[in-house]
CSV table of C-alpha atoms in Angstrom, one decimal:
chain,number,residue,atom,x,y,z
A,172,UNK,CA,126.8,106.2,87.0
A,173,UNK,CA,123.7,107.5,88.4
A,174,UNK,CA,121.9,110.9,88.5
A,175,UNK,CA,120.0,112.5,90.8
A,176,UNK,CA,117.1,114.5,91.0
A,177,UNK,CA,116.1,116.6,93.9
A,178,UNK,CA,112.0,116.3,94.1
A,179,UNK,CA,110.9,119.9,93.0
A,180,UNK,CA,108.3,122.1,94.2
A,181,UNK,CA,106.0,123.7,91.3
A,182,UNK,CA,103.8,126.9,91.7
A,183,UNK,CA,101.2,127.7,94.2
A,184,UNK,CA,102.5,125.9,97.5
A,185,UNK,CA,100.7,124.9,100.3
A,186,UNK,CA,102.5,125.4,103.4
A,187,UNK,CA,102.5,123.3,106.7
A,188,UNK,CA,103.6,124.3,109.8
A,189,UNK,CA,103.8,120.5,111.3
A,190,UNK,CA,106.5,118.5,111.9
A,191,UNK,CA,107.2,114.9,110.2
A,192,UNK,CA,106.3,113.2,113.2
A,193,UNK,CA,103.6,115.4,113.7
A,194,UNK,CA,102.4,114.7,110.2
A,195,UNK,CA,102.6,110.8,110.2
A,196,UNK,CA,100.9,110.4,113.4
A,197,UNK,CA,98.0,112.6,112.2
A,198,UNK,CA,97.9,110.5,109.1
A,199,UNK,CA,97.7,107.4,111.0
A,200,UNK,CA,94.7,108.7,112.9
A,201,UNK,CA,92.8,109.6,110.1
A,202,UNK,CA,93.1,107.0,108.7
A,203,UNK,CA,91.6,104.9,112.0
A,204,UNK,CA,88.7,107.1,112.3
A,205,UNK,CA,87.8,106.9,108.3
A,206,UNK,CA,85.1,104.5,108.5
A,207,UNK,CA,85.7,103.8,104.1
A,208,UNK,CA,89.3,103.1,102.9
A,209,UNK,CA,89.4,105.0,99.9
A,210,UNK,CA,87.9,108.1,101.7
A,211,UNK,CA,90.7,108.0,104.4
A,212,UNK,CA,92.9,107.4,101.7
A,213,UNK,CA,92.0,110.3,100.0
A,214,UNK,CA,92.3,112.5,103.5
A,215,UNK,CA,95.4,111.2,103.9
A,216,UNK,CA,96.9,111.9,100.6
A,217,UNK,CA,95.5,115.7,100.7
A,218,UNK,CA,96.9,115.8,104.3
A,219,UNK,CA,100.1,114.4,103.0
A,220,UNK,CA,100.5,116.3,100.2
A,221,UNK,CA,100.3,119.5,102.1
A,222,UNK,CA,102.2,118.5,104.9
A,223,UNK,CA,105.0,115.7,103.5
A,224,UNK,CA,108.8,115.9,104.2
A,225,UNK,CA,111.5,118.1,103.1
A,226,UNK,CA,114.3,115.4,102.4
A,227,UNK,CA,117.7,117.4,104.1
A,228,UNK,CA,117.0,120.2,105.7
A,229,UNK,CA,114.0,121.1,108.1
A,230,UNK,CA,111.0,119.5,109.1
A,231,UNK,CA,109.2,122.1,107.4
A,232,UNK,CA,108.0,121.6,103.5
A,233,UNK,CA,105.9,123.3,100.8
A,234,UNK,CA,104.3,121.0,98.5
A,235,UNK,CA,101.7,121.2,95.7
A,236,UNK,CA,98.2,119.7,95.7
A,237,UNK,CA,97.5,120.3,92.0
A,238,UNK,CA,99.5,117.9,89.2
A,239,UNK,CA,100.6,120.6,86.4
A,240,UNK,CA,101.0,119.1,82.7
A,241,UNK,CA,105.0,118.8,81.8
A,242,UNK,CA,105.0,121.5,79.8
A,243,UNK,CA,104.4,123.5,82.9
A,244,UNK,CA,108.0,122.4,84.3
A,245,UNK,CA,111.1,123.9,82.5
A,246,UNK,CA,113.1,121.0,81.5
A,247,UNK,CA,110.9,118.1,82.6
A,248,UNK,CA,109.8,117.0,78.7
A,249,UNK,CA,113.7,117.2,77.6
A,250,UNK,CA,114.2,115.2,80.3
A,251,UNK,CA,111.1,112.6,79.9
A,252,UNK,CA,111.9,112.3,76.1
A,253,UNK,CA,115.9,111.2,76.8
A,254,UNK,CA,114.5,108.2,79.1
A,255,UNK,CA,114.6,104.7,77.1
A,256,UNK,CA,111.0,103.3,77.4
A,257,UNK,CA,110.2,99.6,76.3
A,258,UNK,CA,107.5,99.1,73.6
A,259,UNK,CA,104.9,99.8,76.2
A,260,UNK,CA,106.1,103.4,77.1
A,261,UNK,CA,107.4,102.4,80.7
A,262,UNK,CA,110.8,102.4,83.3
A,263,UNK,CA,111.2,100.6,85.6
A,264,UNK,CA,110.9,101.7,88.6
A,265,UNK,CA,112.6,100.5,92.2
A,266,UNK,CA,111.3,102.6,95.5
A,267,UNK,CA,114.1,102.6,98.2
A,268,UNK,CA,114.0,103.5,101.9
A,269,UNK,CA,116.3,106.3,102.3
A,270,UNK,CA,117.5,105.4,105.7
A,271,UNK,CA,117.7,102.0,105.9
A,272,UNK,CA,118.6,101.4,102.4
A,273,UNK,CA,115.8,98.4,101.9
A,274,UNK,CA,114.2,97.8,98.5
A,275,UNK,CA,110.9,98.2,98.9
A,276,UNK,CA,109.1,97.2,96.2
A,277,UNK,CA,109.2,97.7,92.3
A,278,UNK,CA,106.8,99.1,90.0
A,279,UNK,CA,106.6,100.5,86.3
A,280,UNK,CA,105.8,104.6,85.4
A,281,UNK,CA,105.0,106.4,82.4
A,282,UNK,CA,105.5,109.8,81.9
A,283,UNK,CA,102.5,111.0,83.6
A,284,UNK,CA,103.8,109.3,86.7
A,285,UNK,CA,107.1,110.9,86.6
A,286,UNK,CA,105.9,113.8,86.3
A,287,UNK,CA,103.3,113.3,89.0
A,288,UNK,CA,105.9,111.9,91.4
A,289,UNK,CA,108.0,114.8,91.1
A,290,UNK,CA,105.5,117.4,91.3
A,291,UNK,CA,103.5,115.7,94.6
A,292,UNK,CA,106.4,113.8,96.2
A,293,UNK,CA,104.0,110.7,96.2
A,294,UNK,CA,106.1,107.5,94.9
A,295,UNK,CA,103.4,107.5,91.7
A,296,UNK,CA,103.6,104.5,88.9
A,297,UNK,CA,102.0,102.6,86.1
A,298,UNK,CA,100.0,100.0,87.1
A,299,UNK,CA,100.3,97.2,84.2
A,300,UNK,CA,97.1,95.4,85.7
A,301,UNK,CA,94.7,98.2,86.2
A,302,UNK,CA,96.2,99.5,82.9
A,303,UNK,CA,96.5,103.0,84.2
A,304,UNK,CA,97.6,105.3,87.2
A,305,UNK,CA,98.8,104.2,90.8
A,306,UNK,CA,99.4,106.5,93.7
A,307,UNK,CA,100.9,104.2,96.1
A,308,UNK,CA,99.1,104.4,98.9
A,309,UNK,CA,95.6,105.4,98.0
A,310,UNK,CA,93.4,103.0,98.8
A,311,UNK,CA,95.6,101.3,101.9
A,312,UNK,CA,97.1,105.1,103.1
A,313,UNK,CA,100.6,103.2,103.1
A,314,UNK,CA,102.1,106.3,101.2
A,315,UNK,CA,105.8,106.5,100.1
A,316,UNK,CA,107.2,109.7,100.4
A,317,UNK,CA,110.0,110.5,97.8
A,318,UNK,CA,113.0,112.9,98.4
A,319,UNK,CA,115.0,112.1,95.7
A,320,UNK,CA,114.5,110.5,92.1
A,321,UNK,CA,117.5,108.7,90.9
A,322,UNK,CA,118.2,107.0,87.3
A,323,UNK,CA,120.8,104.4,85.9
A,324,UNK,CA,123.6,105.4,83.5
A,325,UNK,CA,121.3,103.5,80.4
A,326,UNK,CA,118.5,105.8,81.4
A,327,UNK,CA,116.1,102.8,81.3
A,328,UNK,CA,115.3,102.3,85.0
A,329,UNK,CA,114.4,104.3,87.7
A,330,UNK,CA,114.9,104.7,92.0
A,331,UNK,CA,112.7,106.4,94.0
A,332,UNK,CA,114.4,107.0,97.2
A,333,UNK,CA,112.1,108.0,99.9
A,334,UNK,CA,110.2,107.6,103.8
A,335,UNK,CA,107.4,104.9,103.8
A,336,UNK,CA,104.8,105.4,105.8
A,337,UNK,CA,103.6,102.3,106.1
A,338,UNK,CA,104.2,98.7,105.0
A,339,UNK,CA,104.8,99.0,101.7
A,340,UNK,CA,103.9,95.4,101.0
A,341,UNK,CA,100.1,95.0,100.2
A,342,UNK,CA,100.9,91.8,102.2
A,343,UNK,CA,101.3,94.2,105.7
A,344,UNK,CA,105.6,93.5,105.1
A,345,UNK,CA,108.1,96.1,105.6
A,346,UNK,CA,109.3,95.5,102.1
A,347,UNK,CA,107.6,93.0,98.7
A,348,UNK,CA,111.3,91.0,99.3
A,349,UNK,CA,110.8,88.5,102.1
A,350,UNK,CA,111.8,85.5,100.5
A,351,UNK,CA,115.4,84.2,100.3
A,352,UNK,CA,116.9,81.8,98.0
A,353,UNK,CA,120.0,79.5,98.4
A,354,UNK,CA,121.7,76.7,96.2
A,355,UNK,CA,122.7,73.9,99.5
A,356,UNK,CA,123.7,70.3,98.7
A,357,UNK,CA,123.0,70.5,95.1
A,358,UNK,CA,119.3,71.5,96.3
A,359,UNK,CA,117.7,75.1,95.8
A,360,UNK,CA,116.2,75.9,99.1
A,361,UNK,CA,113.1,79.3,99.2
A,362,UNK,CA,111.9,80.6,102.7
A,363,UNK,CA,109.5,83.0,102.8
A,364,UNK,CA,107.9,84.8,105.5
A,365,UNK,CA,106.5,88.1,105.1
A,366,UNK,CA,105.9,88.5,108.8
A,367,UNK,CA,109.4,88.5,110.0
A,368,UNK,CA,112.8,90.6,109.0
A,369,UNK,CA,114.6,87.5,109.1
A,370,UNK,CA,114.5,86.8,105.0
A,371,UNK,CA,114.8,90.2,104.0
A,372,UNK,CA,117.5,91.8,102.4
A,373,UNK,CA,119.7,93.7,105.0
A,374,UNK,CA,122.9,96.2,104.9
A,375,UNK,CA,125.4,94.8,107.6
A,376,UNK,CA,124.0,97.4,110.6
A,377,UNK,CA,120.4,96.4,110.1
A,378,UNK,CA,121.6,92.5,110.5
A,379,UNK,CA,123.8,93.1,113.1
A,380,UNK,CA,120.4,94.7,115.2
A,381,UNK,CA,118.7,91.6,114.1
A,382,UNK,CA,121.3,89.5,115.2
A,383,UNK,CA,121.6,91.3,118.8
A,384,UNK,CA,117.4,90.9,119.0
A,385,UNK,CA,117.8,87.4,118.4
A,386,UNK,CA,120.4,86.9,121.1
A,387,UNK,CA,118.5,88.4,123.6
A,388,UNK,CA,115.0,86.7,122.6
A,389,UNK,CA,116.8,83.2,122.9
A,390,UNK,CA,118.4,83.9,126.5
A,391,UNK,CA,115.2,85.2,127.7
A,392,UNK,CA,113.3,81.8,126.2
A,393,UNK,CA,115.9,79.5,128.1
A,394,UNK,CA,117.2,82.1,131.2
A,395,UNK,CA,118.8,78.5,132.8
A,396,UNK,CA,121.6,78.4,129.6
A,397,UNK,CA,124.3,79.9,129.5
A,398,UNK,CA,124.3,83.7,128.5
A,399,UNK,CA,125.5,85.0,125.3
A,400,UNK,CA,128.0,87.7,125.4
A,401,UNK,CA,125.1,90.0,124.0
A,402,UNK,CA,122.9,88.9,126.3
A,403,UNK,CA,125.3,89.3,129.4
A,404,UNK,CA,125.3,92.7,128.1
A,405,UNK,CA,121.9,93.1,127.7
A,406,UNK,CA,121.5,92.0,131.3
A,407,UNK,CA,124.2,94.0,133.1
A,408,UNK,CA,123.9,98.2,132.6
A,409,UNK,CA,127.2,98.5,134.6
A,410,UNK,CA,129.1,96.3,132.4
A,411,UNK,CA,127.4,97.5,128.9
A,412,UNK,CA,127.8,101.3,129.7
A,413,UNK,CA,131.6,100.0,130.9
A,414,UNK,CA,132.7,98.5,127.4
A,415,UNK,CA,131.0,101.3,125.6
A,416,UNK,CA,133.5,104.1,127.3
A,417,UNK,CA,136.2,101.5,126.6
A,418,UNK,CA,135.5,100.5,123.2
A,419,UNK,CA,135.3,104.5,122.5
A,420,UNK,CA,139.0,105.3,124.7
A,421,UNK,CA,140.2,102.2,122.3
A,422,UNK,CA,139.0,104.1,118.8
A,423,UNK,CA,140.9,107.4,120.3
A,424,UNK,CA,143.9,105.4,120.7
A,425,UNK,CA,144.6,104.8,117.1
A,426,UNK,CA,144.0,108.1,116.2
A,427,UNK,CA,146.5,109.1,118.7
A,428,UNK,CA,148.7,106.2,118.6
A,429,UNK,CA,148.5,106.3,114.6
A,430,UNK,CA,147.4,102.4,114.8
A,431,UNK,CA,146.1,102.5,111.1
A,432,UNK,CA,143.1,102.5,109.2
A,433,UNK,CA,142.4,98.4,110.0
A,434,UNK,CA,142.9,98.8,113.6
A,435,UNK,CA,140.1,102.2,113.8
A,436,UNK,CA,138.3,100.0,112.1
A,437,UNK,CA,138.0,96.8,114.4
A,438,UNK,CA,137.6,99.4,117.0
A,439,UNK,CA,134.9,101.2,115.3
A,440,UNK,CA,133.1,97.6,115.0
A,441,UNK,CA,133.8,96.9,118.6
A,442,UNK,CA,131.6,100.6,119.7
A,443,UNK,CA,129.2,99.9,116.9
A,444,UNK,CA,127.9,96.9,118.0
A,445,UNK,CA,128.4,97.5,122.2
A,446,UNK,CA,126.0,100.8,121.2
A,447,UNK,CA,123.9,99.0,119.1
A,448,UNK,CA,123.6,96.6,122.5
A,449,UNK,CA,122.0,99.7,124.4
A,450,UNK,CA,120.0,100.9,121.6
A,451,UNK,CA,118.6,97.8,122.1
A,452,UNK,CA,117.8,97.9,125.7
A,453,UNK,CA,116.2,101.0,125.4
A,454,UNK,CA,114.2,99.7,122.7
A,455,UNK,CA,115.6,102.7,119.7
A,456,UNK,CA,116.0,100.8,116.6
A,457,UNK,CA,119.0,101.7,114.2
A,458,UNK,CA,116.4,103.7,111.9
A,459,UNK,CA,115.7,106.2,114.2
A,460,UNK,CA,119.4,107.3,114.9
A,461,UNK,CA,119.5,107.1,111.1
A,462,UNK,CA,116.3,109.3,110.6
A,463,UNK,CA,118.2,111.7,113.5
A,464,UNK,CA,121.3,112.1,111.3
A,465,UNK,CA,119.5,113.2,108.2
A,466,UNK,CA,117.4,115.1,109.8
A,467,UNK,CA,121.2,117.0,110.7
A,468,UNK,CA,122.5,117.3,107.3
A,469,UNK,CA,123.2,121.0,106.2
A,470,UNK,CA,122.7,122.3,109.6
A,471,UNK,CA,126.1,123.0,111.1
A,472,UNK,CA,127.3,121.1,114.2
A,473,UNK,CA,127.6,123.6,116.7
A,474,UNK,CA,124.0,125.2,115.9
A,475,UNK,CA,122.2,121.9,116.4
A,476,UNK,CA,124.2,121.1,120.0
A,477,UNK,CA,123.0,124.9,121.0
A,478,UNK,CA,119.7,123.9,120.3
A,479,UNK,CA,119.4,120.8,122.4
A,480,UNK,CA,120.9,122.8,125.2
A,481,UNK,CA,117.9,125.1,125.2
């Protein structure tokens, strides 16, 4: 079982009045006018710092500059004290993308990085090599952002589940896990390549997109073969936009029809992916509808339609 920990906010807030969009793009261009790294790294984090992302409610946040000792926070010693640390005083430490799901990387803290973490909302570890503190981020501005903190039920290992901004790969990847391995033929076969998605781990929706991407890509290489049935799609508005109201008539039907649970489900597949078809037309990857939902959570239904209507 795992426990959660909602990323506090300690005394003395700065606020920001700036969006998360808002936010990242301004770190982004601070960083390209920063002549030296580790001076726009610096700009960044102090930007970010005052201006990173509230995890389920608004785009709004108050966040603290200054790292307090532990004693400073009610509870946080009790709670550094019941972690099991190896011989060298560390966890380990997985960061997570909270919309997508992807491991990103995977680090070691001490206490002093806990703490820091969960004071700044900067994914902060140990770093075993430079034998002291690491702020992801601060010399290549590719921050992580943590929402939550998570720990396993051995209270040995840690998740840090947050926004990247940025690679987090020092290699310019999405995530440090781009190689696959697989047992074939009595042979064990690695590929590696941290420039594409294709060997990184992936939840079932985020493959599916690749999938439908690849589909496309292929048709558009050889447009004289014979069209996939994502790519027919791909190719044909009327038809796409015409399965989409069908698919979604079809998943009312076994609610209405009481068809089951395995029948909504095929259906559900069948709008999933035929959506998932014009998301990809229009060039919206899965993430951002993904990023739109939580940016929904805790505000009722009805109050968020009212407010696109405006």
């Amino acid at each position: 079982m795992q426990e959660a920990l909602s990323v506090g906010v300690t005394s003395r807030p700065h606020v920001c009045a700036g969006s998360v969009r808002a936010n990242t793009a301004a770190l982004q261009r601070c960083w390209r006018r920063e002549p030296s790294r580790r001076a726009a790294a610096q700009i960044c984090k102090e930007r970010l710092l005052q201006c990173s992302a509230q995890a389920q409610s608004s785009d709004y946040i108050t966040a603290n500059v200054e790292v307090e000792p532990e004693a400073e926070t009610e509870g946080m010693s009790a709670w550094l004290d019941g972690l099991k640390w190896d011989a060298g005083g560390l966890v380990a430490v997985m960061a997570q993308h909270v919309d997508t799901g992807e491991v990103l990387m995977q680090a070691y803290a001490d206490r002093a990085a806990l703490n820091e973490t969960l004071q700044t909302r900067l994914a902060t570890f140990y770093s075993r090599s430079r034998k002291g503190r690491w702020c992801k981020g601060e010399t290549s501005g590719h921050f992580i952002k943590v929402l939550k903190v998570y720990l396993d039920c051995d209270r040995d290992s840690i998740i840090y589940q947050g926004e990247p901004v940025g690679p987090a790969c020092h290699t310019g990847a999405r995530t440090c896990y781009f190689s696959s391995v697989e047992r074939t033929d009595a042979r064990l076969h690695e590929e590696s390549n941290h420039a594409s998605t294709s060997n990184m781990p992936a939840s079932s929706l985020f493959a599916l997109e690749g999938i439908i991407q690849q589909r496309v890509q292929q048709h558009s290489q050889d447009a004289g073969s014979k069209p996939s049935w994502t790519a027919k799609l791909a190719g044909n508005q009327g038809l796409l936009c015409s399965k989409i109201r069908e698919e979604a008539g079809e998943l009312c039907e076994t609610l209405e029809g009481k068809e089951g649970q395995e029948r909504a489900a095929c259906e559900m597949a069948d709008l999933l992916y035929h959506s998932m078809v014009l998301l990809h037309v229009q060039d919206v990857p899965i993430e951002r509808v993904l990023k739109e939902l939580r940016r929904r959570f805790g505000t009722s239904g009805i109050d968020e339609k009212a407010a696109r209507q405006r």
